[in-house]
Amino acid sequence: MGHYNDAFLVPPEMQDVLGDVRLVSALLQVQGVLARARARVGQLPSELALSMASTCKVELFDVAKIAREGARAGDVLPALHRDLHEAVALFNPEAAAQLPRLPVAGWLDAALAMVVRDAMALLLADLAASAEHTPPDAAGVLRACHLRLTALAGSACVMPVGLWADQPATERAWVAAALGLPVHEGPALALATDVQRLAAELSLTVAVLRHVSVVSDVGQVATRWAAQRVGPVSTALLGSWSEVDGPAAAFDPALWWPLLGAAHAAVRVWACAQPGIPKRPNIAA
């Protein structure tokens, strides 16, 4: 599902965030929140909602099997939806009968937004640490990159328009808060533009890290690799919308996982090259 080439060059924390377990966990979290949301609006008895939500734990599922089936089918949702039905039925058949028969709109998009949000948090933490331990001239540039990326991540990683769309704004806001995603305000085209801008800013940040100063020879090789990896991916992302009906598949893993992995690799190499920053596993170690 979330595999990408050159994964061995990406910091281990980012590999975890972009891995299959994290994506399935996010998908299950969305389902658990929606079960509680249905109880809030009277669509589901609270005890059945609690039973559904308590079953949405990734450790109860065979993630590797779900990933294999998803890869063969080109869509992970049918396999996970089937296994979720089976797991809920095992503990509470009545609750399983109340699950939607088909995957709900916005389910995958919400989970992908949550994964990208977490990936950006990792990258931004390393970028902030670098700015604190870098000479003043470079620190200002890195802080500017950090500010722009923080703002764009906040406006791009939002609850999909299609998720819980038939409910009042107050209920959509509750779901968004439970998922840790802001509610998008404005047209879908504006959201797609924010996603594109985030991709462009990640590419720019990698370019800045290559030229703002000199790191080790290995670090130079690593940041050069990251720039080569990020460039084509961000270009593909920038050209991937002509007519936008909504934010569906805005965070396509085939494009975003390599982009995030390469960008974080460049940031981690830079951070590890600065004195005073605790050294962590990275591609230059």
XYZ file of N, CA and C in Angstrom:
855
model
N 0.836 -1.208 0.000
C 0.000 0.000 0.000
C 0.868 1.253 0.000
N 1.679 1.391 1.038
C 2.483 2.598 1.148
C 3.929 2.380 0.825
N 4.282 1.381 -0.029
C 5.668 1.105 -0.315
C 6.212 2.115 -1.320
N 7.508 2.332 -1.294
C 8.153 3.243 -2.214
C 9.592 2.788 -2.383
N 10.191 3.166 -3.496
C 11.557 2.771 -3.758
C 12.521 3.509 -2.847
N 13.729 2.941 -2.664
C 14.791 3.573 -1.873
C 14.397 3.779 -0.425
N 13.509 2.934 0.107
C 13.053 3.131 1.479
C 14.195 3.055 2.477
N 15.263 2.307 2.140
C 16.362 2.167 3.079
C 17.088 3.482 3.310
N 16.888 4.483 2.455
C 17.518 5.783 2.621
C 16.704 6.712 3.518
N 15.516 6.300 3.875
C 14.596 7.169 4.618
C 14.730 6.894 6.113
N 14.716 7.944 6.966
C 14.802 7.729 8.411
C 13.771 6.712 8.892
N 14.138 5.881 9.876
C 13.248 4.791 10.304
C 11.896 5.270 10.825
N 11.867 6.425 11.499
C 10.576 6.915 11.988
C 9.617 7.216 10.831
N 10.180 7.784 9.752
C 9.339 8.085 8.601
C 8.890 6.803 7.909
N 9.766 5.806 7.855
C 9.360 4.526 7.290
C 8.169 3.949 8.064
N 8.201 4.089 9.396
C 7.086 3.592 10.204
C 5.790 4.340 9.887
N 5.887 5.670 9.806
C 4.688 6.478 9.558
C 4.100 6.168 8.186
N 4.962 5.918 7.209
C 4.489 5.659 5.848
C 4.243 4.181 5.581
N 4.325 3.360 6.613
C 4.159 1.928 6.440
C 2.705 1.490 6.463
N 2.504 0.231 6.124
C 1.158 -0.326 6.040
C 0.432 -0.324 7.381
N 1.162 -0.603 8.466
C 0.525 -0.664 9.786
C -0.083 0.685 10.144
N 0.649 1.763 9.874
C 0.128 3.095 10.221
C -1.097 3.437 9.377
N -1.076 3.085 8.098
C -2.225 3.408 7.256
C -3.457 2.621 7.687
N -3.297 1.332 7.948
C -4.442 0.532 8.398
C -4.943 1.041 9.747
N -4.017 1.418 10.621
C -4.412 1.972 11.916
C -5.234 3.243 11.740
N -4.813 4.109 10.819
C -5.568 5.344 10.568
C -6.946 5.042 9.988
N -7.013 4.076 9.080
C -8.305 3.695 8.515
C -9.250 3.174 9.596
N -8.719 2.371 10.498
C -9.538 1.860 11.589
C -9.944 2.970 12.553
N -9.046 3.916 12.781
C -9.389 5.036 13.663
C -10.559 5.824 13.085
N -10.543 6.035 11.763
C -11.663 6.742 11.127
C -12.961 5.987 11.354
N -12.945 4.665 11.177
C -14.152 3.879 11.376
C -14.635 3.948 12.820
N -13.705 3.901 13.774
C -14.096 3.990 15.175
C -14.742 5.324 15.509
N -14.179 6.397 14.960
C -14.742 7.727 15.194
C -16.123 7.837 14.558
N -16.290 7.295 13.348
C -17.594 7.373 12.684
C -18.651 6.572 13.437
N -18.264 5.457 14.048
C -19.229 4.691 14.850
C -19.714 5.533 16.020
N -18.793 6.204 16.692
C -19.190 7.078 17.806
C -20.019 8.253 17.306
N -19.682 8.759 16.123
C -20.439 9.880 15.564
C -21.869 9.464 15.236
N -22.046 8.236 14.732
C -23.403 7.739 14.438
C -24.226 7.638 15.722
N -23.584 7.262 16.811
C -24.301 7.206 18.086
C -24.700 8.603 18.540
N -23.855 9.575 18.284
C -24.146 10.951 18.701
C -25.397 11.491 18.028
N -25.647 11.093 16.772
C -26.799 11.631 16.040
C -27.972 10.657 16.036
N -27.892 9.615 16.840
C -29.016 8.707 16.997
C -29.155 7.655 15.924
N -28.140 7.450 15.104
C -28.205 6.427 14.058
C -27.840 5.041 14.568
N -27.277 4.974 15.770
C -26.744 3.710 16.263
C -26.803 3.720 17.786
N -27.279 2.643 18.413
C -27.241 2.583 19.878
C -25.804 2.718 20.383
N -25.653 3.401 21.487
C -24.307 3.696 21.984
C -23.519 2.434 22.308
N -24.185 1.382 22.789
C -23.446 0.165 23.136
C -22.905 -0.533 21.890
N -23.657 -0.451 20.768
C -23.143 -1.026 19.526
C -21.999 -0.192 18.964
N -22.122 1.121 19.094
C -21.033 1.994 18.646
C -19.765 1.722 19.431
N -19.906 1.522 20.737
C -18.739 1.227 21.572
C -18.112 -0.092 21.162
N -18.928 -1.080 20.848
C -18.414 -2.378 20.415
C -17.651 -2.257 19.105
N -18.201 -1.495 18.159
C -17.508 -1.278 16.882
C -16.179 -0.568 17.102
N -16.221 0.525 17.853
C -15.016 1.333 18.051
C -13.926 0.546 18.772
N -14.321 -0.290 19.733
C -13.322 -1.046 20.485
C -12.677 -2.138 19.652
N -13.303 -2.505 18.533
C -12.732 -3.514 17.636
C -11.784 -2.889 16.618
N -11.829 -1.586 16.489
C -10.997 -0.899 15.483
C -9.583 -0.685 16.008
N -8.909 -1.766 16.331
C -7.527 -1.736 16.823
C -6.665 -2.512 15.844
N -5.597 -1.908 15.385
C -4.808 -2.504 14.313
C -4.205 -3.844 14.709
N -3.952 -4.049 16.010
C -3.343 -5.307 16.439
C -4.290 -6.497 16.275
N -5.573 -6.242 16.048
C -6.533 -7.328 15.833
C -6.589 -7.788 14.376
N -5.816 -7.147 13.503
C -5.928 -7.410 12.078
C -4.593 -7.886 11.503
N -4.700 -8.695 10.464
C -3.520 -9.174 9.737
C -3.185 -8.142 8.665
N -2.351 -7.180 9.049
C -2.052 -6.065 8.148
C -1.344 -6.542 6.886
N -0.419 -7.477 7.029
C 0.314 -7.964 5.852
C -0.635 -8.583 4.831
N -1.612 -9.362 5.305
C -2.587 -9.978 4.400
C -3.457 -8.917 3.732
N -3.892 -7.932 4.502
C -4.704 -6.852 3.939
C -3.909 -6.086 2.892
N -2.620 -5.838 3.170
C -1.775 -5.113 2.222
C -1.590 -5.902 0.937
N -1.375 -7.213 1.058
C -1.207 -8.042 -0.150
C -2.466 -8.025 -1.005
N -3.615 -8.197 -0.374
C -4.865 -8.196 -1.123
C -5.125 -6.823 -1.737
N -4.806 -5.782 -0.984
C -4.986 -4.437 -1.502
C -4.092 -4.163 -2.697
N -2.851 -4.664 -2.638
C -1.929 -4.468 -3.757
C -2.426 -5.182 -5.007
N -2.950 -6.401 -4.839
C -3.464 -7.148 -5.995
C -4.700 -6.471 -6.590
N -5.553 -5.956 -5.717
C -6.806 -5.351 -6.184
C -6.657 -3.892 -6.574
N -5.555 -3.265 -6.152
C -5.395 -1.844 -6.397
C -6.203 -0.978 -5.456
N -6.737 -1.572 -4.406
C -7.575 -0.845 -3.444
C -7.592 -1.628 -2.138
N -7.160 -1.013 -1.069
C -7.076 -1.713 0.211
C -8.416 -1.771 0.934
N -9.348 -0.902 0.575
C -10.581 -0.779 1.358
C -11.451 -2.035 1.361
N -11.665 -2.712 0.238
C -12.530 -3.910 0.296
C -12.016 -4.967 1.266
N -10.705 -5.252 1.253
C -10.155 -6.278 2.143
C -10.281 -5.850 3.601
N -9.981 -4.592 3.900
C -10.089 -4.127 5.280
C -11.540 -4.086 5.724
N -12.428 -3.655 4.843
C -13.848 -3.579 5.181
C -14.388 -4.966 5.510
N -14.000 -5.967 4.709
C -14.429 -7.349 4.969
C -13.891 -7.849 6.308
N -12.596 -7.617 6.562
C -12.001 -8.095 7.805
C -12.565 -7.355 9.015
N -12.927 -6.095 8.830
C -13.548 -5.350 9.925
C -14.908 -5.944 10.264
N -15.685 -6.274 9.253
C -16.972 -6.933 9.487
C -16.776 -8.228 10.270
N -15.808 -9.020 9.863
C -15.567 -10.303 10.518
C -15.133 -10.110 11.962
N -14.277 -9.125 12.208
C -13.786 -8.891 13.570
C -14.903 -8.403 14.481
N -15.719 -7.470 13.997
C -16.823 -6.966 14.812
C -17.828 -8.091 15.079
N -18.108 -8.907 14.054
C -19.064 -10.006 14.222
C -18.580 -11.019 15.239
N -17.285 -11.212 15.325
C -16.728 -12.164 16.282
C -17.057 -11.759 17.713
N -17.022 -10.451 17.984
C -17.278 -9.961 19.332
C -18.735 -9.579 19.557
N -19.393 -9.087 18.484
C -20.766 -8.596 18.636
C -21.480 -8.670 17.288
N -22.156 -9.789 16.989
C -22.839 -9.931 15.695
C -23.860 -8.828 15.429
N -24.533 -8.348 16.473
C -25.524 -7.293 16.273
C -24.864 -6.014 15.785
N -23.689 -5.711 16.342
C -22.967 -4.516 15.900
C -22.496 -4.668 14.461
N -22.037 -5.871 14.082
C -21.572 -6.100 12.712
C -22.690 -5.863 11.709
N -23.904 -6.220 12.080
C -25.037 -6.025 11.181
C -25.331 -4.550 10.933
N -24.845 -3.685 11.808
C -25.088 -2.253 11.680
C -23.968 -1.521 10.938
N -22.891 -2.230 10.595
C -21.823 -1.601 9.827
C -22.305 -1.309 8.412
N -21.841 -0.206 7.806
C -22.201 0.059 6.404
C -21.773 -1.098 5.511
N -22.554 -1.408 4.499
C -22.256 -2.550 3.631
C -21.086 -2.252 2.697
N -20.855 -0.971 2.418
C -19.761 -0.568 1.541
C -18.882 0.447 2.269
N -17.612 0.547 1.869
C -16.748 1.571 2.477
C -17.367 2.963 2.338
N -17.299 3.742 3.399
C -17.924 5.060 3.404
C -17.085 6.054 2.614
N -17.759 7.064 2.047
C -17.077 8.101 1.284
C -16.103 8.857 2.181
N -14.933 9.107 1.666
C -13.948 9.886 2.407
C -13.118 9.086 3.381
N -13.376 7.778 3.506
C -12.664 6.953 4.493
C -11.154 6.950 4.220
N -10.765 6.590 3.002
C -9.346 6.520 2.670
C -8.710 7.902 2.691
N -9.418 8.904 2.163
C -8.843 10.246 2.103
C -8.536 10.792 3.498
N -9.432 10.518 4.455
C -9.194 10.983 5.825
C -7.977 10.293 6.420
N -7.859 8.985 6.212
C -6.715 8.256 6.753
C -5.406 8.736 6.142
N -5.404 8.973 4.836
C -4.184 9.463 4.181
C -3.816 10.848 4.698
N -4.797 11.705 4.917
C -4.511 13.027 5.473
C -3.890 12.915 6.862
N -4.353 11.955 7.662
C -3.784 11.748 8.995
C -2.335 11.268 8.912
N -2.047 10.376 7.956
C -0.679 9.884 7.794
C 0.245 11.019 7.353
N -0.191 11.813 6.386
C 0.636 12.929 5.919
C 0.844 13.942 7.036
N -0.187 14.201 7.811
C -0.047 15.095 8.974
C 1.062 14.603 9.904
N 1.065 13.309 10.221
C 2.068 12.755 11.131
C 3.458 12.773 10.501
N 3.520 12.509 9.203
C 4.811 12.555 8.515
C 5.379 13.972 8.522
N 4.526 14.942 8.290
C 4.977 16.330 8.307
C 5.444 16.737 9.698
N 4.808 16.223 10.748
C 5.239 16.542 12.111
C 6.668 16.063 12.355
N 7.002 14.880 11.857
C 8.367 14.379 11.994
C 9.360 15.277 11.261
N 9.027 15.584 10.021
C 9.920 16.415 9.204
C 10.101 17.796 9.818
N 9.007 18.392 10.276
C 9.082 19.740 10.845
C 9.874 19.765 12.144
N 9.804 18.697 12.933
C 10.581 18.645 14.172
C 12.074 18.674 13.878
N 12.514 17.909 12.885
C 13.925 17.921 12.508
C 14.331 19.262 11.908
N 13.447 19.847 11.124
C 13.763 21.144 10.516
C 13.886 22.227 11.582
N 13.008 22.199 12.574
C 13.096 23.181 13.665
C 14.377 23.009 14.454
N 14.774 21.763 14.731
C 16.018 21.506 15.455
C 17.216 22.013 14.669
N 17.190 21.836 13.357
C 18.289 22.328 12.521
C 18.400 23.842 12.600
N 17.262 24.521 12.540
C 17.279 25.982 12.570
C 17.829 26.513 13.880
N 17.622 25.777 14.977
C 18.098 26.226 16.284
C 19.616 26.078 16.435
N 20.243 25.233 15.643
C 21.668 24.946 15.818
C 22.475 25.277 14.574
N 21.948 26.152 13.750
C 22.604 26.521 12.497
C 23.075 27.969 12.597
N 24.164 28.340 11.917
C 24.587 29.742 11.891
C 23.448 30.669 11.487
N 23.459 31.907 11.996
C 22.310 32.805 11.822
C 21.857 32.995 10.385
N 22.795 33.095 9.444
C 22.373 33.349 8.065
C 21.540 32.185 7.512
N 21.975 30.962 7.810
C 21.221 29.796 7.350
C 19.972 29.570 8.194
N 20.044 29.903 9.488
C 18.906 29.666 10.375
C 17.668 30.414 9.916
N 17.852 31.639 9.443
C 16.709 32.416 8.979
C 16.017 31.766 7.798
N 16.810 31.218 6.892
C 16.236 30.539 5.730
C 15.463 29.294 6.160
N 16.062 28.526 7.072
C 15.396 27.304 7.528
C 14.118 27.620 8.297
N 14.138 28.682 9.102
C 12.924 29.061 9.833
C 11.819 29.471 8.868
N 12.192 30.158 7.796
C 11.188 30.555 6.803
C 10.576 29.314 6.149
N 11.427 28.334 5.824
C 10.914 27.072 5.267
C 9.980 26.399 6.263
N 10.369 26.402 7.533
C 9.557 25.760 8.574
C 8.194 26.435 8.690
N 8.184 27.744 8.682
C 6.924 28.474 8.810
C 5.997 28.180 7.629
N 6.550 28.191 6.424
C 5.713 27.943 5.243
C 5.188 26.513 5.248
N 6.050 25.551 5.567
C 5.608 24.154 5.585
C 4.557 23.915 6.665
N 4.730 24.542 7.831
C 3.759 24.385 8.912
C 2.389 24.901 8.485
N 2.378 26.074 7.876
C 1.105 26.660 7.444
C 0.448 25.815 6.357
N 1.241 25.355 5.401
C 0.671 24.580 4.302
C 0.198 23.203 4.763
N 0.949 22.581 5.673
C 0.507 21.286 6.194
C -0.822 21.438 6.927
N -0.983 22.538 7.653
C -2.228 22.767 8.377
C -3.421 22.981 7.469
N -3.194 23.577 6.291
C -4.306 23.841 5.383
C -4.544 22.698 4.398
N -3.550 21.812 4.222
C -3.694 20.703 3.276
C -4.179 19.423 3.953
N -3.757 19.190 5.195
C -4.128 17.960 5.910
C -5.420 18.208 6.677
N -6.543 18.102 5.983
C -7.839 18.443 6.565
C -8.797 17.270 6.372
N -9.945 17.349 7.053
C -10.959 16.310 6.886
C -11.570 16.410 5.489
N -11.651 15.292 4.757
C -12.207 15.335 3.398
C -13.633 15.873 3.376
N -13.945 16.563 2.311
C -15.277 17.151 2.161
C -16.356 16.072 2.189
N -16.063 14.891 1.632
C -17.076 13.848 1.524
C -17.327 13.061 2.788
N -16.483 13.216 3.808
C -16.643 12.423 5.029
C -17.696 13.043 5.942
N -18.745 12.241 6.286
C -19.812 12.706 7.179
C -20.482 13.968 6.614
N -20.577 13.988 5.260
C -21.001 15.209 4.578
C -22.467 15.530 4.764
N -23.285 14.516 5.090
C -24.722 14.757 5.196
C -25.148 15.184 6.593
N -24.187 15.503 7.438
C -24.495 15.876 8.818
C -24.284 17.376 9.046
N -24.886 17.929 10.102
C -24.701 19.351 10.395
C -23.231 19.698 10.640
N -22.937 20.963 10.488
C -21.554 21.425 10.631
C -20.994 21.094 12.016
N -21.840 21.146 13.043
C -21.348 20.863 14.390
C -20.894 19.406 14.519
N -21.613 18.504 13.871
C -21.243 17.094 13.933
C -20.003 16.808 13.091
N -19.878 17.457 11.948
C -18.666 17.308 11.139
C -17.461 17.838 11.904
N -17.670 18.930 12.636
C -16.572 19.492 13.429
C -16.159 18.526 14.537
N -17.130 17.815 15.118
C -16.789 16.836 16.162
C -15.950 15.709 15.585
N -16.336 15.194 14.415
C -15.566 14.128 13.768
C -14.161 14.623 13.439
N -14.073 15.821 12.903
C -12.763 16.375 12.551
C -11.864 16.489 13.774
N -12.423 16.964 14.874
C -11.629 17.104 16.091
C -11.181 15.744 16.614
N -12.068 14.740 16.538
C -11.711 13.398 17.001
C -10.596 12.793 16.159
N -10.527 13.158 14.885
C -9.480 12.657 13.997
C -8.223 13.522 14.045
N -8.325 14.685 14.660
C -7.182 15.600 14.679
C -6.954 16.288 13.352
N -8.032 16.480 12.581
C -7.945 17.134 11.277
C -8.853 18.358 11.265
N -8.365 19.499 10.790
C -9.257 20.654 10.666
C -10.329 20.405 9.613
N -11.438 21.116 9.732
C -12.474 21.087 8.699
C -12.086 22.083 7.612
N -12.100 21.629 6.363
C -11.758 22.528 5.263
C -12.880 23.532 5.050
N -12.525 24.781 5.009
C -13.481 25.851 4.737
C -13.162 26.431 3.372
N -14.109 26.322 2.448
C -13.858 26.872 1.125
C -14.043 25.818 0.049
N -13.848 26.220 -1.210
C -14.073 25.293 -2.329
C -13.013 24.203 -2.392
N -13.392 23.100 -3.028
C -12.462 21.979 -3.156
C -11.210 22.373 -3.929
N -11.358 23.277 -4.905
C -10.199 23.694 -5.684
C -9.145 24.346 -4.800
N -9.593 25.094 -3.784
C -8.639 25.727 -2.880
C -7.852 24.686 -2.098
N -8.519 23.599 -1.700
C -7.812 22.539 -0.985
C -6.797 21.862 -1.895
N -7.188 21.562 -3.131
C -6.246 20.955 -4.069
C -5.046 21.858 -4.295
N -5.289 23.155 -4.339
C -4.189 24.101 -4.507
C -3.254 24.062 -3.307
N -3.799 23.964 -2.101
C -2.961 23.880 -0.907
C -2.117 22.608 -0.914
N -2.700 21.499 -1.362
C -1.944 20.250 -1.457
C -0.804 20.399 -2.453
N -1.066 21.007 -3.593
C -0.026 21.240 -4.589
C 1.064 22.151 -4.038
N 0.666 23.185 -3.328
C 1.651 24.117 -2.762
C 2.525 23.434 -1.723
N 1.942 22.513 -0.949
C 2.740 21.774 0.026
C 3.794 20.929 -0.685
N 3.412 20.274 -1.783
C 4.385 19.494 -2.552
C 5.498 20.375 -3.088
N 5.139 21.543 -3.611
C 6.144 22.456 -4.149
C 7.069 22.960 -3.046
N 6.521 23.233 -1.872
C 7.335 23.744 -0.770
C 8.300 22.682 -0.254
N 7.876 21.426 -0.238
C 8.791 20.348 0.152
C 9.957 20.269 -0.825
N 9.675 20.392 -2.100
C 10.730 20.372 -3.105
C 11.677 21.554 -2.925
N 11.120 22.722 -2.650
C 11.945 23.907 -2.425
C 12.823 23.735 -1.188
N 12.274 23.153 -0.133
C 13.041 22.959 1.096
C 14.243 22.056 0.853
N 14.057 20.993 0.089
C 15.183 20.115 -0.239
C 16.245 20.881 -1.014
N 15.825 21.734 -1.947
C 16.781 22.535 -2.708
C 17.537 23.492 -1.790
N 16.844 24.076 -0.832
C 17.490 24.983 0.119
C 18.538 24.243 0.938
N 18.210 23.066 1.403
C 19.143 22.294 2.219
C 20.395 21.906 1.431
N 20.267 21.761 0.145
C 21.434 21.420 -0.675
C 22.383 22.601 -0.802
N 21.869 23.811 -0.766
C 22.683 24.969 -1.122
C 22.948 25.949 0.012
N 22.250 25.783 1.138
C 22.402 26.788 2.185
C 23.756 26.693 2.868
N 24.358 25.502 2.894
C 25.678 25.347 3.498
C 26.211 23.986 3.090
N 27.380 23.639 3.609
C 28.035 22.393 3.251
C 27.950 21.423 4.417
N 27.502 20.206 4.145
C 27.535 19.141 5.141
C 28.567 18.123 4.690
N 28.582 16.966 5.276
C 29.572 15.953 4.941
C 29.418 15.494 3.490
N 30.463 14.832 2.982
C 30.383 14.300 1.622
C 29.208 13.360 1.470
N 29.007 12.495 2.476
C 27.875 11.579 2.434
C 26.569 12.361 2.470
N 26.552 13.410 3.288
C 25.351 14.236 3.349
C 25.053 14.913 2.028
N 26.098 15.356 1.331
C 25.898 15.965 0.021
C 25.308 14.961 -0.957
N 25.826 13.741 -0.914
C 25.283 12.687 -1.779
C 23.814 12.434 -1.438
N 23.515 12.395 -0.136
C 22.153 12.101 0.298
C 21.183 13.203 -0.107
N 21.583 14.462 0.103
C 20.686 15.553 -0.260
C 20.540 15.649 -1.776
N 21.593 15.315 -2.519
C 21.485 15.286 -3.976
C 20.491 14.203 -4.406
N 20.599 13.035 -3.761
C 19.637 11.967 -4.059
C 18.222 12.432 -3.749
N 18.042 13.091 -2.602
C 16.704 13.546 -2.213
C 16.146 14.528 -3.230
N 17.002 15.452 -3.693
C 16.546 16.426 -4.682
C 16.143 15.736 -5.978
N 16.921 14.735 -6.397
C 16.584 13.994 -7.612
C 15.282 13.219 -7.445
N 15.041 12.743 -6.231
C 13.829 11.963 -5.958
C 12.611 12.871 -5.864
N 12.782 14.024 -5.229
C 11.657 14.924 -4.979
C 11.209 15.619 -6.257
N 12.163 16.024 -7.100
C 11.820 16.821 -8.274
C 10.748 16.214 -9.154
N 10.946 15.002 -9.693
C 9.925 14.415 -10.571
C 8.589 14.169 -9.870
N 8.654 13.795 -8.577
C 7.413 13.518 -7.856
C 6.601 14.789 -7.668
N 7.265 15.863 -7.245
C 6.536 17.117 -7.037
C 6.016 17.664 -8.357
N 6.777 17.476 -9.434
C 6.296 17.908 -10.748
C 5.034 17.141 -11.141
N 5.037 15.831 -10.898
C 3.848 15.024 -11.193
C 2.658 15.482 -10.367
N 2.909 15.809 -9.106
C 1.819 16.270 -8.248
C 1.273 17.606 -8.724
N 2.156 18.513 -9.111
C 1.714 19.828 -9.539
C 0.881 19.760 -10.819
N 1.097 18.726 -11.621
C 0.338 18.605 -12.850
C -0.783 17.597 -12.790
N -1.130 17.151 -11.582
C -2.076 16.035 -11.474
C -3.532 16.467 -11.396
N -3.800 17.765 -11.337
C -5.195 18.228 -11.324
C -5.422 19.186 -12.481
N -6.448 18.903 -13.244
C -6.882 19.861 -14.252
C -8.273 20.355 -13.899
N -9.169 19.408 -13.601
C -10.494 19.740 -13.098
C -10.654 19.032 -11.762
N -10.987 19.783 -10.742
C -11.019 19.229 -9.393
C -12.459 19.181 -8.899
N -12.900 17.967 -8.598
C -14.239 17.792 -8.054
C -14.217 17.726 -6.536
N -13.079 17.526 -5.958
C -12.960 17.407 -4.511
C -11.569 16.929 -4.164
N -11.310 16.748 -2.885
C -9.972 16.388 -2.453
C -9.679 14.903 -2.523
N -10.519 14.097 -3.203
C -10.309 12.653 -3.253
C -8.941 12.330 -3.828
N -8.234 11.401 -3.153
C -6.920 10.942 -3.588
C -5.905 12.072 -3.683
N -6.138 13.163 -2.944
C -5.178 14.259 -2.974
C -3.805 13.792 -2.521
N -3.767 12.897 -1.549
C -2.506 12.359 -1.050
C -2.318 10.936 -1.582
N -2.113 10.830 -2.875
C -1.873 9.541 -3.496
C -0.556 8.974 -2.971
N -0.582 7.823 -2.283
C 0.667 7.287 -1.719
C 1.745 7.046 -2.753
N 1.371 6.706 -3.983
C 2.371 6.447 -5.017
C 3.235 7.670 -5.285
N 2.697 8.852 -5.038
C 3.455 10.089 -5.232
C 3.929 10.683 -3.912
N 3.042 10.708 -2.924
C 3.365 11.398 -1.684
C 4.348 10.646 -0.802
N 4.287 9.315 -0.786
C 5.207 8.591 0.094
C 6.669 8.794 -0.331
N 7.016 8.693 -1.632
C 8.394 9.011 -2.021
C 8.772 10.468 -1.740
N 7.835 11.382 -1.943
C 8.114 12.798 -1.699
C 8.428 13.041 -0.227
N 7.585 12.534 0.659
C 7.802 12.737 2.091
C 9.062 12.023 2.573
N 9.278 10.810 2.083
C 10.459 10.072 2.501
C 11.737 10.756 2.092
N 11.813 11.210 0.846
C 13.024 11.870 0.366
C 13.243 13.214 1.063
N 12.166 13.970 1.249
C 12.305 15.266 1.916
C 12.789 15.094 3.353
N 12.231 14.110 4.060
C 12.686 13.907 5.433
C 14.118 13.389 5.471
N 14.516 12.593 4.493
C 15.902 12.140 4.431
C 16.846 13.330 4.344
N 16.509 14.293 3.495
C 17.352 15.480 3.356
C 17.393 16.289 4.642
N 16.235 16.460 5.270
C 16.184 17.224 6.525
C 16.966 16.516 7.622
N 16.840 15.193 7.719
C 17.540 14.448 8.761
C 19.056 14.517 8.579
N 19.523 14.395 7.348
C 20.963 14.512 7.090
C 21.468 15.875 7.528
N 20.710 16.908 7.197
C 21.101 18.262 7.584
C 21.119 18.394 9.106
N 20.084 17.892 9.765
C 20.019 18.000 11.224
C 21.186 17.278 11.884
N 21.531 16.105 11.380
C 22.611 15.324 11.993
C 23.980 15.935 11.741
N 24.063 16.836 10.763
C 25.340 17.491 10.481
C 25.586 18.695 11.386
N 24.564 19.117 12.138
C 24.712 20.306 12.966
C 25.182 19.941 14.371
N 26.188 20.643 14.891
C 26.635 20.382 16.262
C 25.553 20.750 17.260
N 25.455 19.959 18.299
C 24.482 20.244 19.367
C 23.171 19.533 19.209
N 22.928 18.880 18.050
C 21.692 18.145 17.857
C 21.960 16.683 18.147
N 21.192 16.047 19.045
C 21.404 14.615 19.317
C 21.307 13.813 18.032
N 22.276 12.942 17.805
C 22.315 12.160 16.578
C 21.294 11.027 16.638
N 20.546 10.866 15.552
C 19.552 9.805 15.436
C 19.815 9.043 14.144
N 19.221 7.858 14.009
C 19.465 7.092 12.779
C 19.108 7.901 11.545
N 19.955 7.846 10.535
C 19.725 8.573 9.304
C 20.508 7.932 8.190
N 20.307 8.367 6.992
C 20.931 7.733 5.857
C 22.412 8.033 5.770
N 22.908 8.994 6.561
C 24.334 9.317 6.515
C 25.109 8.622 7.620
N 24.424 7.879 8.484
C 25.096 7.274 9.639
C 25.979 6.122 9.196
